[in-house]
Amino acid sequence: MRLIDKKRKSVNLSPPSLLALGFLSFIIIGTLLLKLPVSNHGNLSWLNAFFTATSAVTITGLSAVNIGEAYTLFGKMVIMLLLQCGGLGFMTFALLAVMSLSPKIGLKQQIMAQETIGQTSLYKVSFTVKGVFLYSLFFESIGTIILTMAWIEDYGFQQAFFYAAFYSVSAFNNGGFSLFADSLMSFSGQYVVIFTISMLYMTGGIGFLVLMDLKRKMSWRKLSPNSKLVLCTIAGLNLFAFTAIWALEANNPLTLGPMSIGDQAFNAWFHATVPRSSGFNSLDVGSMTNASALVSMLLMFIGGGSLSTAGGIKVGTFIIVVLSVIKFLRRSDELTVFNYSIPQHTTFKAMAVVSISAIIIFLGFFSLLVLEPKKSFLDLLFESISAACTVGLSRGITGDLQPASLFVLSVLMFAGRLGPLTLAYLIATPKKSRLTHPSTEIQIG
C-alpha cells in the first residue's frame, strides 16, 4: 500500500514552475528536431539550434543564422510550429487538450490557468482559451490567403503558399522570423505585403480579451475601460512613433531618404508599429539614427497588450505607471480611468513589472558588455532590450556574437517570456501578516 501511495503521489509544483517547464520542454524538443539531418543543411551547431528554438518558442525572432538558408523545408516547418506553440502559449494548448477529454479541470489546473491568462472563473478561462485558438486560426488564415495571392506570380502557388503561411504565423504571433536574409527590406515598396503583415502583428499584439470585447460589444461606448485604455494608448503610441521616425529618418540616405513620399510614410508607419514586439524590418535597423534607435527601444520596452502574442511590460502597465505619476503630481487621491477607479494594488503591480523588467535588461546588458567589449554600447543595449522584451529586432550583430553572449540572450528571451506570468502569480497570492509595524517617513527625491 505504501508503494502504491508513493506512486500515486504527484509532484507539487507551483504554476510558474509548471509553465517554465512547459516552455523549456518545447525548447528542448525544438532543439532536437532542428538538429536532425532532415532539418538543416549541415554545419548547424547545437548552440544555434538551441538559440533558434528558444527564439521561436519565446516568439522573439532573433537568429544567429540565416533561417532561409540554414534550414530545410522540414526545419522551417518545425520553426513555424514552435512559433505557434510559443505564441498561443503552453497553457492554452494544455487546457485545450484537457477540455477536449473532460469538461472538468482540476483545482490546481484551474488556478494555474486563471493566473496565466488573468481570469477569475473557470467559465471565463475556457471561453478565453477557445477564443484565443479560434481567433489565431481565423487571422492567420486570412493572412495566408492574401499573401499567397500577392506572391503567387513571383514564386508559384506551392512556394507562395508556404511563404504566406510561415509569415502569417510569424507575424500574428509577433515572432519576427523571416525566410529572407534582409527580412522584409526587399518588399519595402510592396504595400499589400507590408500592410498585411503589419495588420497581423498589430492584431496579435492588441490582446485577445480586447479583440473578444470588440466582437461582443461592437460599440465604443459599451467597451470595457480596459479595452478603451489599451486601444487609446496603442493609437497614441503609434501616432507618436510614426511622426518621430518619419521626421528622424526622412533625410537619412541609408533608410527613408531615397524613397518617395508615399514609400517614406508607409515604411515609417511600419517601423513605428514593428518595435512593440514584431521583429520584422523593411529598413536597415543598423543604419537608423541614434534617436530613432532610442525611440525603438522605448517601444520595445512597452510592448503590446496583455494576453497577446506581444512582449514587453505591456501597454496597460505602461499607461498605469504614467497615469500614476500624473496623479501624484496633481496631488490627486484617486486614480481614475473613464470614470472608473483603479485599485492601488494595480499601480503597485505595474511598478513591480517595470522594475523587474528593467533589472532583467540591466543584468543581461551588463553581461554582454563584459563578454563583448569591442561591440558598440548602443548595439548591445538594443540587443538586450530586444531579447528581454521578446521583440527580435537587431542592429545586425546577433550572428557575430560569441557563444556565451548567445546563451545570455537565450536566458533573456526565456526570462522575458516567463517573467510577467510568474510575477502575476506571485502578486495574485499575497501573504498577509498579522503583525503590524510602526510607520516612518523616508526621504524621496
Short mmCIF file of N, CA and C in Angstrom, two decimals, residues 314-422:
data_model
loop_
_atom_site.label_atom_id
_atom_site.label_comp_id
_atom_site.label_asym_id
_atom_site.label_seq_id
_atom_site.Cartn_x
_atom_site.Cartn_y
_atom_site.Cartn_z
N LYS A 314 3.99 45.52 -21.39
CA LYS A 314 2.59 45.60 -21.81
C LYS A 314 2.08 47.04 -21.72
N VAL A 315 1.18 47.35 -22.65
CA VAL A 315 0.63 48.70 -22.79
C VAL A 315 -0.10 49.14 -21.53
N GLY A 316 -0.90 48.22 -20.96
CA GLY A 316 -1.65 48.56 -19.75
C GLY A 316 -0.73 48.95 -18.60
N THR A 317 0.37 48.22 -18.45
CA THR A 317 1.34 48.52 -17.40
C THR A 317 1.92 49.91 -17.61
N PHE A 318 2.31 50.20 -18.84
CA PHE A 318 2.93 51.49 -19.16
C PHE A 318 1.99 52.66 -18.84
N ILE A 319 0.75 52.58 -19.29
CA ILE A 319 -0.15 53.72 -19.11
C ILE A 319 -0.56 53.88 -17.66
N ILE A 320 -0.65 52.79 -16.90
CA ILE A 320 -0.98 52.89 -15.47
C ILE A 320 0.15 53.60 -14.73
N VAL A 321 1.40 53.30 -15.08
CA VAL A 321 2.54 53.99 -14.46
C VAL A 321 2.52 55.47 -14.80
N VAL A 322 2.27 55.80 -16.07
CA VAL A 322 2.21 57.20 -16.49
C VAL A 322 1.09 57.94 -15.76
N LEU A 323 -0.08 57.33 -15.72
CA LEU A 323 -1.22 57.97 -15.04
C LEU A 323 -0.98 58.11 -13.54
N SER A 324 -0.26 57.16 -12.95
CA SER A 324 0.06 57.24 -11.52
C SER A 324 0.99 58.41 -11.23
N VAL A 325 1.94 58.64 -12.12
CA VAL A 325 2.85 59.79 -11.96
C VAL A 325 2.08 61.10 -12.08
N ILE A 326 1.19 61.16 -13.08
CA ILE A 326 0.36 62.36 -13.26
C ILE A 326 -0.51 62.60 -12.03
N LYS A 327 -1.09 61.52 -11.50
CA LYS A 327 -1.93 61.64 -10.31
C LYS A 327 -1.13 62.19 -9.13
N PHE A 328 0.10 61.72 -8.96
CA PHE A 328 0.94 62.18 -7.87
C PHE A 328 1.28 63.66 -8.03
N LEU A 329 1.63 64.07 -9.26
CA LEU A 329 1.99 65.46 -9.50
C LEU A 329 0.81 66.39 -9.27
N ARG A 330 -0.39 65.92 -9.54
CA ARG A 330 -1.60 66.72 -9.34
C ARG A 330 -2.14 66.63 -7.91
N ARG A 331 -1.45 65.84 -7.07
CA ARG A 331 -1.88 65.64 -5.68
C ARG A 331 -3.30 65.07 -5.60
N SER A 332 -3.61 64.19 -6.52
CA SER A 332 -4.93 63.56 -6.53
C SER A 332 -4.91 62.32 -5.63
N ASP A 333 -6.02 62.07 -4.96
CA ASP A 333 -6.12 60.93 -4.05
C ASP A 333 -6.58 59.65 -4.75
N GLU A 334 -7.10 59.79 -5.96
CA GLU A 334 -7.68 58.63 -6.63
C GLU A 334 -7.26 58.60 -8.10
N LEU A 335 -6.86 57.42 -8.56
CA LEU A 335 -6.52 57.22 -9.96
C LEU A 335 -7.75 56.69 -10.69
N THR A 336 -8.22 57.48 -11.67
CA THR A 336 -9.43 57.08 -12.39
C THR A 336 -9.15 56.99 -13.90
N VAL A 337 -9.87 56.07 -14.55
CA VAL A 337 -9.80 55.88 -15.99
C VAL A 337 -11.22 55.69 -16.51
N PHE A 338 -11.66 56.59 -17.39
CA PHE A 338 -13.02 56.55 -17.95
C PHE A 338 -14.07 56.44 -16.84
N ASN A 339 -13.87 57.27 -15.81
CA ASN A 339 -14.79 57.36 -14.66
C ASN A 339 -14.82 56.10 -13.81
N TYR A 340 -13.77 55.29 -13.90
CA TYR A 340 -13.64 54.12 -13.04
C TYR A 340 -12.38 54.27 -12.21
N SER A 341 -12.45 53.86 -10.96
CA SER A 341 -11.30 53.95 -10.05
C SER A 341 -10.38 52.76 -10.24
N ILE A 342 -9.07 53.01 -10.25
CA ILE A 342 -8.07 51.95 -10.38
C ILE A 342 -7.54 51.62 -8.99
N PRO A 343 -7.64 50.36 -8.55
CA PRO A 343 -7.16 49.98 -7.21
C PRO A 343 -5.67 50.26 -7.05
N GLN A 344 -5.26 50.54 -5.83
CA GLN A 344 -3.86 50.86 -5.57
C GLN A 344 -2.94 49.68 -5.85
N HIS A 345 -3.43 48.46 -5.62
CA HIS A 345 -2.57 47.30 -5.84
C HIS A 345 -2.25 47.12 -7.33
N THR A 346 -3.11 47.65 -8.22
CA THR A 346 -2.83 47.60 -9.65
C THR A 346 -1.62 48.48 -9.98
N THR A 347 -1.55 49.64 -9.34
CA THR A 347 -0.40 50.53 -9.52
C THR A 347 0.87 49.87 -9.01
N PHE A 348 0.81 49.24 -7.84
CA PHE A 348 1.97 48.55 -7.30
C PHE A 348 2.42 47.43 -8.23
N LYS A 349 1.45 46.72 -8.78
CA LYS A 349 1.77 45.63 -9.70
C LYS A 349 2.47 46.17 -10.95
N ALA A 350 1.98 47.29 -11.48
CA ALA A 350 2.59 47.90 -12.66
C ALA A 350 4.02 48.34 -12.35
N MET A 351 4.21 48.96 -11.20
CA MET A 351 5.56 49.38 -10.80
C MET A 351 6.50 48.19 -10.68
N ALA A 352 5.98 47.08 -10.13
CA ALA A 352 6.80 45.89 -9.96
C ALA A 352 7.21 45.30 -11.31
N VAL A 353 6.27 45.26 -12.25
CA VAL A 353 6.57 44.73 -13.59
C VAL A 353 7.66 45.57 -14.26
N VAL A 354 7.52 46.89 -14.19
CA VAL A 354 8.52 47.78 -14.79
C VAL A 354 9.88 47.59 -14.14
N SER A 355 9.90 47.53 -12.81
CA SER A 355 11.17 47.41 -12.09
C SER A 355 11.87 46.10 -12.40
N ILE A 356 11.13 44.99 -12.36
CA ILE A 356 11.74 43.69 -12.60
C ILE A 356 12.22 43.59 -14.05
N SER A 357 11.43 44.09 -14.98
CA SER A 357 11.84 44.07 -16.39
C SER A 357 13.12 44.88 -16.59
N ALA A 358 13.20 46.03 -15.94
CA ALA A 358 14.41 46.87 -16.05
C ALA A 358 15.62 46.16 -15.46
N ILE A 359 15.43 45.47 -14.35
CA ILE A 359 16.54 44.74 -13.72
C ILE A 359 17.03 43.61 -14.62
N ILE A 360 16.09 42.88 -15.22
CA ILE A 360 16.46 41.79 -16.13
C ILE A 360 17.28 42.32 -17.31
N ILE A 361 16.82 43.43 -17.88
CA ILE A 361 17.54 44.04 -19.01
C ILE A 361 18.92 44.51 -18.58
N PHE A 362 19.01 45.15 -17.42
CA PHE A 362 20.30 45.64 -16.93
C PHE A 362 21.29 44.51 -16.75
N LEU A 363 20.86 43.41 -16.12
CA LEU A 363 21.76 42.29 -15.89
C LEU A 363 22.24 41.68 -17.20
N GLY A 364 21.32 41.53 -18.16
CA GLY A 364 21.70 40.98 -19.45
C GLY A 364 22.63 41.91 -20.20
N PHE A 365 22.33 43.19 -20.18
CA PHE A 365 23.15 44.20 -20.86
C PHE A 365 24.54 44.26 -20.27
N PHE A 366 24.63 44.22 -18.94
CA PHE A 366 25.93 44.24 -18.26
C PHE A 366 26.75 43.01 -18.66
N SER A 367 26.11 41.86 -18.73
CA SER A 367 26.80 40.63 -19.11
C SER A 367 27.36 40.74 -20.54
N LEU A 368 26.56 41.30 -21.44
CA LEU A 368 27.01 41.46 -22.83
C LEU A 368 28.16 42.45 -22.93
N LEU A 369 28.13 43.50 -22.12
CA LEU A 369 29.24 44.47 -22.13
C LEU A 369 30.54 43.81 -21.70
N VAL A 370 30.45 42.90 -20.73
CA VAL A 370 31.66 42.19 -20.26
C VAL A 370 32.15 41.21 -21.32
N LEU A 371 31.20 40.49 -21.94
CA LEU A 371 31.57 39.46 -22.90
C LEU A 371 31.96 40.01 -24.26
N GLU A 372 31.42 41.17 -24.62
CA GLU A 372 31.66 41.76 -25.94
C GLU A 372 32.22 43.18 -25.81
N PRO A 373 33.44 43.32 -25.31
CA PRO A 373 33.99 44.68 -25.07
C PRO A 373 34.21 45.49 -26.34
N LYS A 374 34.32 44.84 -27.50
CA LYS A 374 34.57 45.56 -28.75
C LYS A 374 33.30 45.97 -29.47
N LYS A 375 32.16 45.50 -29.00
CA LYS A 375 30.90 45.84 -29.65
C LYS A 375 30.39 47.19 -29.16
N SER A 376 29.56 47.83 -29.99
CA SER A 376 29.02 49.14 -29.67
C SER A 376 28.08 49.08 -28.45
N PHE A 377 28.20 50.09 -27.61
CA PHE A 377 27.33 50.22 -26.43
C PHE A 377 25.86 50.22 -26.84
N LEU A 378 25.53 51.01 -27.86
CA LEU A 378 24.15 51.12 -28.33
C LEU A 378 23.66 49.81 -28.91
N ASP A 379 24.50 49.14 -29.70
CA ASP A 379 24.09 47.88 -30.32
C ASP A 379 23.77 46.81 -29.27
N LEU A 380 24.60 46.74 -28.23
CA LEU A 380 24.39 45.74 -27.18
C LEU A 380 23.16 46.06 -26.33
N LEU A 381 22.93 47.34 -26.06
CA LEU A 381 21.73 47.74 -25.32
C LEU A 381 20.48 47.41 -26.13
N PHE A 382 20.52 47.72 -27.41
CA PHE A 382 19.40 47.43 -28.31
C PHE A 382 19.12 45.93 -28.34
N GLU A 383 20.17 45.12 -28.43
CA GLU A 383 20.03 43.66 -28.47
C GLU A 383 19.45 43.13 -27.17
N SER A 384 19.88 43.70 -26.03
CA SER A 384 19.40 43.25 -24.73
C SER A 384 17.92 43.52 -24.55
N ILE A 385 17.49 44.73 -24.90
CA ILE A 385 16.07 45.08 -24.78
C ILE A 385 15.24 44.24 -25.73
N SER A 386 15.74 44.04 -26.94
CA SER A 386 15.02 43.26 -27.93
C SER A 386 14.81 41.83 -27.45
N ALA A 387 15.83 41.25 -26.83
CA ALA A 387 15.72 39.87 -26.33
C ALA A 387 14.82 39.78 -25.11
N ALA A 388 15.04 40.65 -24.12
CA ALA A 388 14.27 40.58 -22.88
C ALA A 388 12.80 40.91 -23.09
N CYS A 389 12.50 41.73 -24.08
CA CYS A 389 11.11 42.11 -24.37
C CYS A 389 10.54 41.27 -25.52
N THR A 390 11.26 40.22 -25.91
CA THR A 390 10.86 39.27 -26.94
C THR A 390 10.40 39.95 -28.23
N VAL A 391 11.22 40.87 -28.73
CA VAL A 391 10.89 41.62 -29.94
C VAL A 391 11.54 40.99 -31.17
N GLY A 392 12.87 40.90 -31.17
CA GLY A 392 13.56 40.27 -32.30
C GLY A 392 14.25 41.22 -33.24
N LEU A 393 14.09 42.53 -33.06
CA LEU A 393 14.83 43.47 -33.89
C LEU A 393 16.31 43.46 -33.49
N SER A 394 17.18 43.68 -34.47
CA SER A 394 18.61 43.69 -34.19
C SER A 394 19.29 44.71 -35.09
N ARG A 395 20.39 45.26 -34.60
CA ARG A 395 21.19 46.19 -35.39
C ARG A 395 22.29 45.44 -36.15
N GLY A 396 22.07 44.13 -36.35
CA GLY A 396 22.95 43.34 -37.21
C GLY A 396 24.12 42.68 -36.53
N ILE A 397 24.08 42.52 -35.21
CA ILE A 397 25.25 41.95 -34.51
C ILE A 397 25.01 40.54 -33.99
N THR A 398 23.78 40.03 -34.08
CA THR A 398 23.45 38.73 -33.48
C THR A 398 24.36 37.62 -33.98
N GLY A 399 24.57 37.54 -35.30
CA GLY A 399 25.40 36.49 -35.87
C GLY A 399 26.87 36.60 -35.54
N ASP A 400 27.32 37.76 -35.05
CA ASP A 400 28.74 37.97 -34.74
C ASP A 400 29.05 37.77 -33.27
N LEU A 401 28.05 37.48 -32.46
CA LEU A 401 28.27 37.33 -31.02
C LEU A 401 28.88 35.97 -30.71
N GLN A 402 29.67 35.92 -29.65
CA GLN A 402 30.28 34.67 -29.25
C GLN A 402 29.26 33.79 -28.53
N PRO A 403 29.55 32.48 -28.41
CA PRO A 403 28.58 31.54 -27.82
C PRO A 403 28.05 31.96 -26.44
N ALA A 404 28.91 32.47 -25.57
CA ALA A 404 28.46 32.88 -24.24
C ALA A 404 27.42 34.00 -24.33
N SER A 405 27.61 34.91 -25.28
CA SER A 405 26.67 36.02 -25.46
C SER A 405 25.33 35.52 -25.98
N LEU A 406 25.37 34.53 -26.89
CA LEU A 406 24.12 33.95 -27.39
C LEU A 406 23.36 33.25 -26.27
N PHE A 407 24.10 32.63 -25.35
CA PHE A 407 23.45 31.99 -24.20
C PHE A 407 22.79 33.04 -23.31
N VAL A 408 23.47 34.18 -23.10
CA VAL A 408 22.88 35.27 -22.31
C VAL A 408 21.59 35.75 -22.95
N LEU A 409 21.59 35.93 -24.27
CA LEU A 409 20.39 36.36 -24.98
C LEU A 409 19.27 35.32 -24.85
N SER A 410 19.64 34.04 -24.85
CA SER A 410 18.64 32.97 -24.68
C SER A 410 17.98 33.07 -23.31
N VAL A 411 18.80 33.32 -22.29
CA VAL A 411 18.26 33.47 -20.94
C VAL A 411 17.35 34.69 -20.86
N LEU A 412 17.74 35.79 -21.52
CA LEU A 412 16.92 37.00 -21.53
C LEU A 412 15.57 36.73 -22.21
N MET A 413 15.60 36.01 -23.33
CA MET A 413 14.36 35.70 -24.04
C MET A 413 13.45 34.83 -23.18
N PHE A 414 14.03 33.84 -22.53
CA PHE A 414 13.24 32.94 -21.68
C PHE A 414 12.67 33.69 -20.49
N ALA A 415 13.49 34.52 -19.86
CA ALA A 415 13.02 35.30 -18.70
C ALA A 415 11.96 36.31 -19.12
N GLY A 416 12.15 36.93 -20.29
CA GLY A 416 11.17 37.89 -20.78
C GLY A 416 9.84 37.27 -21.08
N ARG A 417 9.85 36.03 -21.55
CA ARG A 417 8.60 35.34 -21.86
C ARG A 417 7.88 34.89 -20.60
N LEU A 418 8.63 34.44 -19.58
CA LEU A 418 8.01 33.89 -18.37
C LEU A 418 7.85 34.92 -17.26
N GLY A 419 8.64 36.00 -17.30
CA GLY A 419 8.64 36.95 -16.19
C GLY A 419 7.28 37.47 -15.79
N PRO A 420 6.50 38.06 -16.71
CA PRO A 420 5.20 38.60 -16.34
C PRO A 420 4.23 37.55 -15.80
N LEU A 421 4.30 36.31 -16.31
CA LEU A 421 3.42 35.25 -15.82
C LEU A 421 3.77 34.89 -14.38
N THR A 422 5.06 34.74 -14.12
CA THR A 422 5.50 34.41 -12.77
C THR A 422 5.15 35.53 -11.80
#
